[in-house]
mmCIF file of C-alpha atoms and ligand atoms in Angstrom:
data_model
loop_
_atom_site.group_PDB
_atom_site.id
_atom_site.type_symbol
_atom_site.label_atom_id
_atom_site.label_comp_id
_atom_site.label_asym_id
_atom_site.label_seq_id
_atom_site.Cartn_x
_atom_site.Cartn_y
_atom_site.Cartn_z
ATOM 1 C CA UNK U 121 -0.086 0.331 0.002
ATOM 2 C CA UNK U 122 3.040 2.505 0.876
ATOM 3 C CA UNK U 123 6.522 2.551 -0.773
ATOM 4 C CA UNK U 124 8.952 1.074 1.540
ATOM 5 C CA UNK U 125 10.741 4.411 2.642
ATOM 6 C CA UNK U 126 7.118 6.001 3.552
ATOM 7 C CA UNK U 127 6.395 2.826 5.373
ATOM 8 C CA UNK U 128 9.788 3.327 7.285
ATOM 9 C CA UNK U 129 9.294 6.969 7.880
ATOM 10 C CA UNK U 130 5.877 5.888 9.574
ATOM 11 C CA UNK U 131 7.333 3.240 11.607
ATOM 12 C CA UNK U 132 9.740 5.882 13.136
ATOM 13 C CA UNK U 133 6.743 8.259 14.409
ATOM 14 C CA UNK U 134 6.151 8.991 17.907
ATOM 15 C CA UNK U 135 3.403 11.495 17.747
ATOM 16 C CA UNK U 136 0.597 10.981 15.120
ATOM 17 C CA UNK U 137 -2.406 13.253 14.379
ATOM 18 C CA UNK U 138 -5.254 11.608 12.788
ATOM 19 C CA UNK U 139 -7.841 14.242 11.235
ATOM 20 C CA UNK U 140 -11.160 13.103 10.469
ATOM 21 C CA UNK U 141 -14.424 14.077 8.517
ATOM 22 C CA UNK U 142 -17.690 12.716 7.956
ATOM 23 C CA UNK U 143 -16.278 9.927 5.639
ATOM 24 C CA UNK U 144 -15.149 7.935 8.471
ATOM 25 C CA UNK U 145 -18.345 7.514 9.877
ATOM 26 C CA UNK U 146 -20.224 6.824 6.630
ATOM 27 C CA UNK U 147 -19.871 3.116 6.958
ATOM 28 C CA UNK U 148 -21.516 3.398 10.534
ATOM 29 C CA UNK U 149 -24.799 4.478 8.676
ATOM 30 C CA UNK U 150 -24.287 8.284 9.268
ATOM 31 C CA UNK U 151 -24.569 10.186 6.043
ATOM 32 C CA UNK U 152 -21.859 12.648 5.133
ATOM 33 C CA UNK U 153 -22.424 16.252 4.264
ATOM 34 C CA UNK U 154 -21.669 17.106 0.752
ATOM 35 C CA UNK U 155 -21.734 13.865 -1.197
ATOM 36 C CA UNK U 156 -23.755 14.568 -4.213
ATOM 37 C CA UNK U 157 -26.896 12.381 -3.740
ATOM 38 C CA UNK U 158 -26.719 10.894 -0.395
ATOM 39 C CA UNK U 159 -24.964 14.187 1.725
ATOM 40 C CA UNK U 160 -27.179 15.810 4.090
ATOM 41 C CA UNK U 161 -26.652 19.088 2.274
ATOM 42 C CA UNK U 162 -27.942 17.451 -0.940
ATOM 43 C CA UNK U 163 -31.352 17.707 0.272
ATOM 44 C CA UNK U 164 -31.356 20.458 3.059
ATOM 45 C CA UNK U 165 -30.160 23.951 2.652
ATOM 46 C CA UNK U 166 -27.610 24.302 5.574
ATOM 47 C CA UNK U 167 -28.875 27.813 5.839
ATOM 48 C CA UNK U 168 -32.217 26.901 6.907
ATOM 49 C CA UNK U 169 -31.235 24.552 9.742
ATOM 50 C CA UNK U 170 -27.381 24.885 10.780
ATOM 51 C CA UNK U 171 -27.212 28.814 11.324
ATOM 52 C CA UNK U 172 -27.954 30.846 14.548
ATOM 53 C CA UNK U 173 -30.233 33.107 12.146
ATOM 54 C CA UNK U 174 -32.218 29.967 11.355
ATOM 55 C CA UNK U 175 -32.617 28.888 14.991
ATOM 56 C CA UNK U 176 -33.662 32.523 15.796
ATOM 57 C CA UNK U 177 -36.289 32.351 13.056
ATOM 58 C CA UNK U 178 -37.695 28.900 13.951
ATOM 59 C CA UNK U 179 -36.110 27.193 16.930
ATOM 60 C CA UNK U 180 -38.482 24.328 16.816
ATOM 61 C CA UNK U 181 -37.659 23.304 12.991
ATOM 62 C CA UNK U 182 -34.001 23.473 13.724
ATOM 63 C CA UNK U 183 -34.503 21.480 16.998
ATOM 64 C CA UNK U 184 -36.442 18.831 15.072
ATOM 65 C CA UNK U 185 -33.908 18.631 12.181
ATOM 66 C CA UNK U 186 -31.296 18.025 14.928
ATOM 67 C CA UNK U 187 -33.239 15.429 16.775
ATOM 68 C CA UNK U 188 -33.938 13.530 13.530
ATOM 69 C CA UNK U 189 -30.234 13.419 12.979
ATOM 70 C CA UNK U 190 -29.528 12.462 16.399
ATOM 71 C CA UNK U 191 -31.918 9.380 15.899
ATOM 72 C CA UNK U 192 -29.559 8.305 12.802
ATOM 73 C CA UNK U 193 -26.405 8.775 14.947
ATOM 74 C CA UNK U 194 -27.600 6.879 18.157
ATOM 75 C CA UNK U 195 -28.326 3.735 16.038
ATOM 76 C CA UNK U 196 -24.634 4.047 14.655
ATOM 77 C CA UNK U 197 -21.679 2.052 16.270
ATOM 78 C CA UNK U 198 -17.893 2.622 15.726
ATOM 79 C CA UNK U 199 -16.835 0.813 12.555
ATOM 80 C CA UNK U 200 -13.436 -0.888 11.878
ATOM 81 C CA UNK U 201 -11.908 2.435 11.016
ATOM 82 C CA UNK U 202 -12.731 3.971 14.099
ATOM 83 C CA UNK U 203 -11.541 1.043 15.969
ATOM 84 C CA UNK U 204 -8.218 0.884 14.030
ATOM 85 C CA UNK U 205 -7.408 4.656 15.175
ATOM 86 C CA UNK U 206 -8.179 3.795 18.646
ATOM 87 C CA UNK U 207 -5.697 0.659 18.581
ATOM 88 C CA UNK U 208 -3.110 2.804 17.211
ATOM 89 C CA UNK U 209 -2.491 4.436 20.721
ATOM 90 C CA UNK U 210 -1.107 0.970 21.648
ATOM 91 C CA UNK U 211 1.381 1.204 18.750
ATOM 92 C CA UNK U 212 2.484 4.529 18.938
ATOM 93 C CA UNK U 213 3.572 6.935 21.714
ATOM 94 C CA UNK U 214 1.165 9.703 21.087
ATOM 95 C CA UNK U 215 -2.128 9.842 18.916
ATOM 96 C CA UNK U 216 -4.402 12.945 18.873
ATOM 97 C CA UNK U 217 -7.721 12.581 17.100
ATOM 98 C CA UNK U 218 -8.858 15.903 15.546
ATOM 99 C CA UNK U 219 -12.443 15.347 14.386
ATOM 100 C CA UNK U 220 -14.858 17.656 12.671
ATOM 101 C CA UNK U 221 -17.641 14.900 13.377
ATOM 102 C CA UNK U 222 -20.340 15.592 15.962
ATOM 103 C CA UNK U 223 -21.215 11.807 16.339
ATOM 104 C CA UNK U 224 -18.946 10.920 19.509
ATOM 105 C CA UNK U 225 -17.909 7.650 17.609
ATOM 106 C CA UNK U 226 -14.231 8.073 18.295
ATOM 107 C CA UNK U 227 -14.715 8.219 22.151
ATOM 108 C CA UNK U 228 -17.083 5.232 21.719
ATOM 109 C CA UNK U 229 -14.313 3.240 19.933
ATOM 110 C CA UNK U 230 -11.879 4.006 22.775
ATOM 111 C CA UNK U 231 -9.793 6.847 21.480
ATOM 112 C CA UNK U 232 -8.585 8.818 24.362
ATOM 113 C CA UNK U 233 -7.350 12.101 23.025
ATOM 114 C CA UNK U 234 -10.039 13.522 20.900
ATOM 115 C CA UNK U 235 -10.683 17.194 19.791
ATOM 116 C CA UNK U 236 -14.263 17.737 18.740
ATOM 117 C CA UNK U 237 -13.581 20.825 16.381
ATOM 118 C CA UNK U 238 -17.308 21.002 15.685
ATOM 119 C CA UNK U 239 -18.611 20.122 18.944
ATOM 120 C CA UNK U 240 -20.954 17.124 20.130
ATOM 121 C CA UNK U 241 -24.521 16.597 19.120
ATOM 122 C CA UNK U 242 -25.129 15.139 22.360
ATOM 123 C CA UNK U 243 -24.161 18.005 24.526
ATOM 124 C CA UNK U 244 -26.745 21.070 24.992
ATOM 125 C CA UNK U 245 -25.709 24.699 25.334
ATOM 126 C CA UNK U 246 -27.648 27.964 25.781
ATOM 127 C CA UNK U 247 -28.541 29.875 22.544
ATOM 128 C CA UNK U 248 -26.988 33.188 22.778
ATOM 129 C CA UNK U 249 -29.093 35.460 20.585
ATOM 130 C CA UNK U 250 -26.458 38.018 19.243
ATOM 131 C CA UNK U 251 -29.152 40.003 17.656
ATOM 132 C CA UNK U 252 -30.986 40.745 20.432
ATOM 133 C CA UNK U 253 -27.884 41.427 22.305
ATOM 134 C CA UNK U 254 -26.595 43.975 19.912
ATOM 135 C CA UNK U 255 -30.107 45.507 19.444
ATOM 136 C CA UNK U 256 -30.464 45.962 23.224
ATOM 137 C CA UNK U 257 -33.204 44.037 23.587
ATOM 138 C CA UNK U 258 -31.637 41.697 26.397
ATOM 139 C CA UNK U 259 -29.619 42.755 29.228
ATOM 140 C CA UNK U 260 -26.137 41.222 29.526
ATOM 141 C CA UNK U 261 -26.963 39.207 32.568
ATOM 142 C CA UNK U 262 -25.114 35.859 32.554
ATOM 143 C CA UNK U 263 -26.932 32.686 33.911
ATOM 144 C CA UNK U 264 -25.243 31.042 36.677
ATOM 145 C CA UNK U 265 -26.613 27.588 35.428
ATOM 146 C CA UNK U 266 -26.443 27.483 31.603
ATOM 147 C CA UNK U 267 -23.609 30.152 31.111
ATOM 148 C CA UNK U 268 -25.439 31.967 28.488
ATOM 149 C CA UNK U 269 -27.259 35.389 28.592
ATOM 150 C CA UNK U 270 -30.045 35.054 30.956
ATOM 151 C CA UNK U 271 -33.564 35.373 29.495
ATOM 152 C CA UNK U 272 -35.198 36.213 32.822
ATOM 153 C CA UNK U 273 -33.790 38.823 34.871
ATOM 154 C CA UNK U 274 -34.976 36.837 37.933
ATOM 155 C CA UNK U 275 -32.861 33.819 37.237
ATOM 156 C CA UNK U 276 -33.692 30.938 39.668
ATOM 157 C CA UNK U 277 -30.749 30.838 42.182
ATOM 158 C CA UNK U 278 -32.101 27.238 43.316
ATOM 159 C CA UNK U 279 -32.000 25.675 39.928
ATOM 160 C CA UNK U 280 -28.976 23.265 39.859
ATOM 161 C CA UNK U 281 -26.730 21.184 37.452
ATOM 162 C CA UNK U 282 -28.828 18.168 37.936
ATOM 163 C CA UNK U 283 -32.149 20.185 36.376
ATOM 164 C CA UNK U 284 -29.978 21.027 33.353
ATOM 165 C CA UNK U 285 -28.108 17.691 33.033
ATOM 166 C CA UNK U 286 -31.507 15.893 32.669
ATOM 167 C CA UNK U 287 -32.444 17.650 29.276
ATOM 168 C CA UNK U 288 -31.613 15.818 26.028
ATOM 169 C CA UNK U 289 -31.787 16.148 22.531
ATOM 170 C CA UNK U 290 -35.066 14.492 21.969
ATOM 171 C CA UNK U 291 -38.513 15.036 20.369
ATOM 172 C CA UNK U 292 -40.589 17.558 21.741
ATOM 173 C CA UNK U 293 -40.640 21.284 22.255
ATOM 174 C CA UNK U 294 -37.318 23.116 22.644
ATOM 175 C CA UNK U 295 -36.061 22.873 26.034
ATOM 176 C CA UNK U 296 -35.204 25.924 28.151
ATOM 177 C CA UNK U 297 -32.663 26.486 30.903
ATOM 178 C CA UNK U 298 -34.485 25.555 34.146
ATOM 179 C CA UNK U 299 -32.513 28.520 35.631
ATOM 180 C CA UNK U 300 -32.977 31.485 33.174
ATOM 181 C CA UNK U 301 -35.335 30.358 30.695
ATOM 182 C CA UNK U 302 -32.863 30.652 27.523
ATOM 183 C CA UNK U 303 -33.402 28.236 24.725
ATOM 184 C CA UNK U 304 -31.156 25.349 24.638
ATOM 185 C CA UNK U 305 -29.492 23.855 21.464
ATOM 186 C CA UNK U 306 -27.089 21.402 20.310
ATOM 187 C CA UNK U 307 -23.430 22.291 21.409
ATOM 188 C CA UNK U 308 -22.198 22.187 17.768
ATOM 189 C CA UNK U 309 -20.816 24.856 15.489
ATOM 190 C CA UNK U 310 -23.172 26.099 13.114
ATOM 191 C CA UNK U 311 -22.384 28.028 9.790
ATOM 192 C CA UNK U 312 -21.066 31.580 10.851
ATOM 193 C CA UNK U 313 -20.280 30.688 14.312
ATOM 194 C CA UNK U 314 -16.553 30.690 15.447
ATOM 195 C CA UNK U 315 -15.039 27.406 16.756
ATOM 196 C CA UNK U 316 -14.050 27.140 20.557
ATOM 197 C CA UNK U 317 -10.695 28.840 20.707
ATOM 198 C CA UNK U 318 -9.176 26.306 23.095
ATOM 199 C CA UNK U 319 -10.266 23.376 21.036
ATOM 200 C CA UNK U 320 -8.927 25.006 17.761
ATOM 201 C CA UNK U 321 -5.799 26.011 19.609
ATOM 202 C CA UNK U 322 -5.063 22.699 20.534
ATOM 203 C CA UNK U 323 -5.828 21.139 17.312
ATOM 204 C CA UNK U 324 -3.231 23.642 15.584
ATOM 205 C CA UNK U 325 -0.782 22.667 18.556
ATOM 206 C CA UNK U 326 -1.453 18.835 17.792
ATOM 207 C CA UNK U 327 -0.775 19.416 14.110
ATOM 208 C CA UNK U 328 2.180 21.538 14.607
ATOM 209 C CA UNK U 329 3.795 18.805 16.848
ATOM 210 C CA UNK U 330 3.015 15.641 15.044
ATOM 211 C CA UNK U 331 5.661 13.686 12.967
ATOM 212 C CA UNK U 332 2.658 12.384 10.896
ATOM 213 C CA UNK U 333 -0.774 13.215 9.993
ATOM 214 C CA UNK U 334 -3.410 10.863 8.532
ATOM 215 C CA UNK U 335 -6.361 12.675 6.852
ATOM 216 C CA UNK U 336 -9.468 10.428 6.713
ATOM 217 C CA UNK U 337 -12.799 11.257 4.934
ATOM 218 C CA UNK U 338 -13.010 14.865 4.601
ATOM 219 C CA UNK U 339 -13.608 16.992 1.591
ATOM 220 C CA UNK U 340 -11.623 19.924 3.494
ATOM 221 C CA UNK U 341 -14.280 22.386 2.183
ATOM 222 C CA UNK U 342 -14.787 23.855 5.611
ATOM 223 C CA UNK U 343 -12.547 26.381 7.245
ATOM 224 C CA UNK U 344 -10.520 26.591 9.625
ATOM 225 C CA UNK U 345 -10.566 22.992 9.838
ATOM 226 C CA UNK U 346 -9.417 22.416 6.467
ATOM 227 C CA UNK U 347 -5.860 24.335 7.189
ATOM 228 C CA UNK U 348 -5.055 21.811 9.667
ATOM 229 C CA UNK U 349 -3.504 19.155 7.433
ATOM 230 C CA UNK U 350 -1.564 21.890 5.575
ATOM 231 C CA UNK U 351 0.076 23.040 8.846
ATOM 232 C CA UNK U 352 1.517 19.477 9.214
ATOM 233 C CA UNK U 353 2.487 19.536 5.522
ATOM 234 C CA UNK U 354 4.310 22.744 6.053
ATOM 235 C CA UNK U 355 6.358 21.522 8.705
ATOM 236 C CA UNK U 356 7.623 18.516 6.906
ATOM 237 C CA UNK U 357 5.430 15.891 8.759
ATOM 238 C CA UNK U 358 4.573 12.742 6.748
ATOM 239 C CA UNK U 359 0.774 13.434 5.432
ATOM 240 C CA UNK U 360 -1.385 10.405 4.206
ATOM 241 C CA UNK U 361 -4.684 11.033 3.012
ATOM 242 C CA UNK U 362 -7.642 8.305 2.890
ATOM 243 C CA UNK U 363 -10.653 8.998 0.814
ATOM 244 C CA UNK U 364 -12.356 7.377 -2.149
ATOM 245 C CA UNK U 365 -12.462 10.490 -3.908
ATOM 246 C CA UNK U 366 -9.419 13.254 -4.288
ATOM 247 C CA UNK U 367 -9.533 16.403 -2.505
ATOM 248 C CA UNK U 368 -7.326 19.507 -2.540
ATOM 249 C CA UNK U 369 -4.812 17.860 -0.116
ATOM 250 C CA UNK U 370 -4.464 14.680 -2.436
ATOM 251 C CA UNK U 371 -1.811 16.316 -4.665
ATOM 252 C CA UNK U 372 0.295 17.616 -1.624
ATOM 253 C CA UNK U 373 0.184 14.516 0.567
ATOM 254 C CA UNK U 374 3.025 11.897 0.480
ATOM 255 C CA UNK U 375 0.476 9.440 -0.239
ATOM 256 C CA UNK U 376 -3.285 9.585 -1.092
ATOM 257 C CA UNK U 377 -4.862 6.088 -0.723
ATOM 258 C CA UNK U 378 -8.130 5.845 -2.425
ATOM 259 C CA UNK U 379 -10.755 3.745 -0.639
ATOM 260 C CA UNK U 380 -13.098 3.270 2.335
ATOM 261 C CA UNK U 381 -11.921 4.086 5.630
ATOM 262 C CA UNK U 382 -13.091 0.987 7.319
ATOM 263 C CA UNK U 383 -11.126 -1.051 4.677
ATOM 264 C CA UNK U 384 -7.981 0.987 4.351
ATOM 265 C CA UNK U 385 -7.112 2.169 7.876
ATOM 266 C CA UNK U 386 -7.042 -1.482 9.452
ATOM 267 C CA UNK U 387 -4.795 -2.794 6.642
ATOM 268 C CA UNK U 388 -2.634 0.264 6.613
ATOM 269 C CA UNK U 389 -1.957 0.070 10.240
ATOM 270 C CA UNK U 390 -1.143 -3.632 10.087
ATOM 271 C CA UNK U 391 1.134 -3.119 7.126
ATOM 272 C CA UNK U 392 3.113 -0.325 8.949
ATOM 273 C CA UNK U 393 2.998 -1.356 12.660
ATOM 274 C CA UNK U 394 2.229 -5.236 12.240
HETATM 275 P P1 OAD E 89 -18.192 16.262 3.756
HETATM 276 O O1 OAD E 89 -19.432 15.864 3.485
HETATM 277 O O2 OAD E 89 -17.988 17.424 3.107
HETATM 278 O O3 OAD E 89 -16.957 15.191 3.023
HETATM 279 C C1 OAD E 89 -17.143 13.831 3.169
HETATM 280 C C2 OAD E 89 -15.726 13.330 2.587
HETATM 281 O O4 OAD E 89 -15.832 11.538 2.779
HETATM 282 C C3 OAD E 89 -15.855 13.355 1.069
HETATM 283 O O5 OAD E 89 -14.597 13.705 0.636
HETATM 284 C C4 OAD E 89 -16.215 11.795 0.788
HETATM 285 O O6 OAD E 89 -15.407 11.568 -0.647
HETATM 286 C C5 OAD E 89 -15.641 10.788 1.886
HETATM 287 N N1 OAD E 89 -16.012 9.620 2.075
HETATM 288 C C6 OAD E 89 -17.015 9.147 1.846
HETATM 289 N N2 OAD E 89 -17.260 7.740 2.173
HETATM 290 C C7 OAD E 89 -16.161 7.657 2.905
HETATM 291 C C8 OAD E 89 -15.508 6.452 3.299
HETATM 292 N N3 OAD E 89 -16.444 5.352 3.532
HETATM 293 N N4 OAD E 89 -14.258 6.384 3.712
HETATM 294 C C9 OAD E 89 -13.479 7.474 3.572
HETATM 295 N N5 OAD E 89 -13.838 8.620 3.220
HETATM 296 C C10 OAD E 89 -15.273 8.595 2.726
HETATM 297 O O7 OAD E 89 -17.835 16.179 5.238
HETATM 298 P P2 OAD E 89 -16.534 16.782 6.044
HETATM 299 O O8 OAD E 89 -15.458 17.238 5.279
HETATM 300 O O9 OAD E 89 -16.477 16.292 7.284
HETATM 301 O O10 OAD E 89 -19.921 20.795 9.986
HETATM 302 O O11 OAD E 89 -17.404 18.293 6.339
HETATM 303 C C11 OAD E 89 -16.860 19.069 6.939
HETATM 304 C C12 OAD E 89 -18.073 20.020 8.010
HETATM 305 O O12 OAD E 89 -19.048 20.518 7.125
HETATM 306 C C13 OAD E 89 -18.676 19.094 8.747
HETATM 307 O O13 OAD E 89 -18.002 18.931 9.886
HETATM 308 C C14 OAD E 89 -20.057 19.615 9.070
HETATM 309 C C15 OAD E 89 -20.326 20.113 7.738
HETATM 310 O O14 OAD E 89 -21.277 21.286 7.289
HETATM 311 C C16 OAD E 89 -20.869 20.442 11.402
HETATM 312 O O15 OAD E 89 -21.445 19.512 11.638
HETATM 313 C C17 OAD E 89 -20.677 21.501 12.373
#
């Protein structure tokens, strides 16, 4: 699968970063985003369900769309690709997984060091309505429980963590923070929103420190995530891409392996680390 000199370089690595996108979870039954007929964005305009403006305009519609997606994700289990990445921890000193996925399957497979660039579908967060804040419609009172801008000025001081923790992404009305009444939303990054600076900073550090980066199943069309493999290339790390279709990275990588993650990853790791 690899030429012998590349195999040898990989065998000497002590610090590997694995960068993943929706393609690694495709064989677990979770649709990708941009594939022509089957991608989530082939049938739905992301502006209507995956932006803060969409949630502001119609919170229930956006909530229901994510509940439906969560149904698919809950039924999914890690595949041989996720499991191979988790096993890599035993063969190589340090493995950091940087994922754009919100499905939690790397954790489920046993990967320990996972940076979720775009958040996690199963965590809830307060909806911060920036338009209302800028328009002066809301006071800047921070809720002690959800950490968002409190909707009510008389935020309930007795509401506790357990009241918030029992709320889940499930069918029904959009839940509200039990203390301040703010609408809750999935803790993921929608279009037009910034990434968590701590997570992004840690991802940049991982890409800057690794000896090799393996990029799996991403179209690399969304920034700033897409710039991460290029940081490793600039520093001279070995970069391998696994994807059935070529991307902008393919011609810059040391090897572009065309194929599905669940077949290629176990075979590649067996070839290099035995
Ligand atoms: P895309 O849907 O843009 O790209 C998926 C990639 O996976 C494509 O390049 C496919 O060729 C490849 N692929 C498909 N099946 C595969 C398989 N079995 N094995 C390996 N690769 C396969 O998904 P992302 O690049 O992850 O944002 O998209 C980036 C972001 O855009 C996502 O994180 C999402 C979306 O809007 C959020 O969820 C916040």
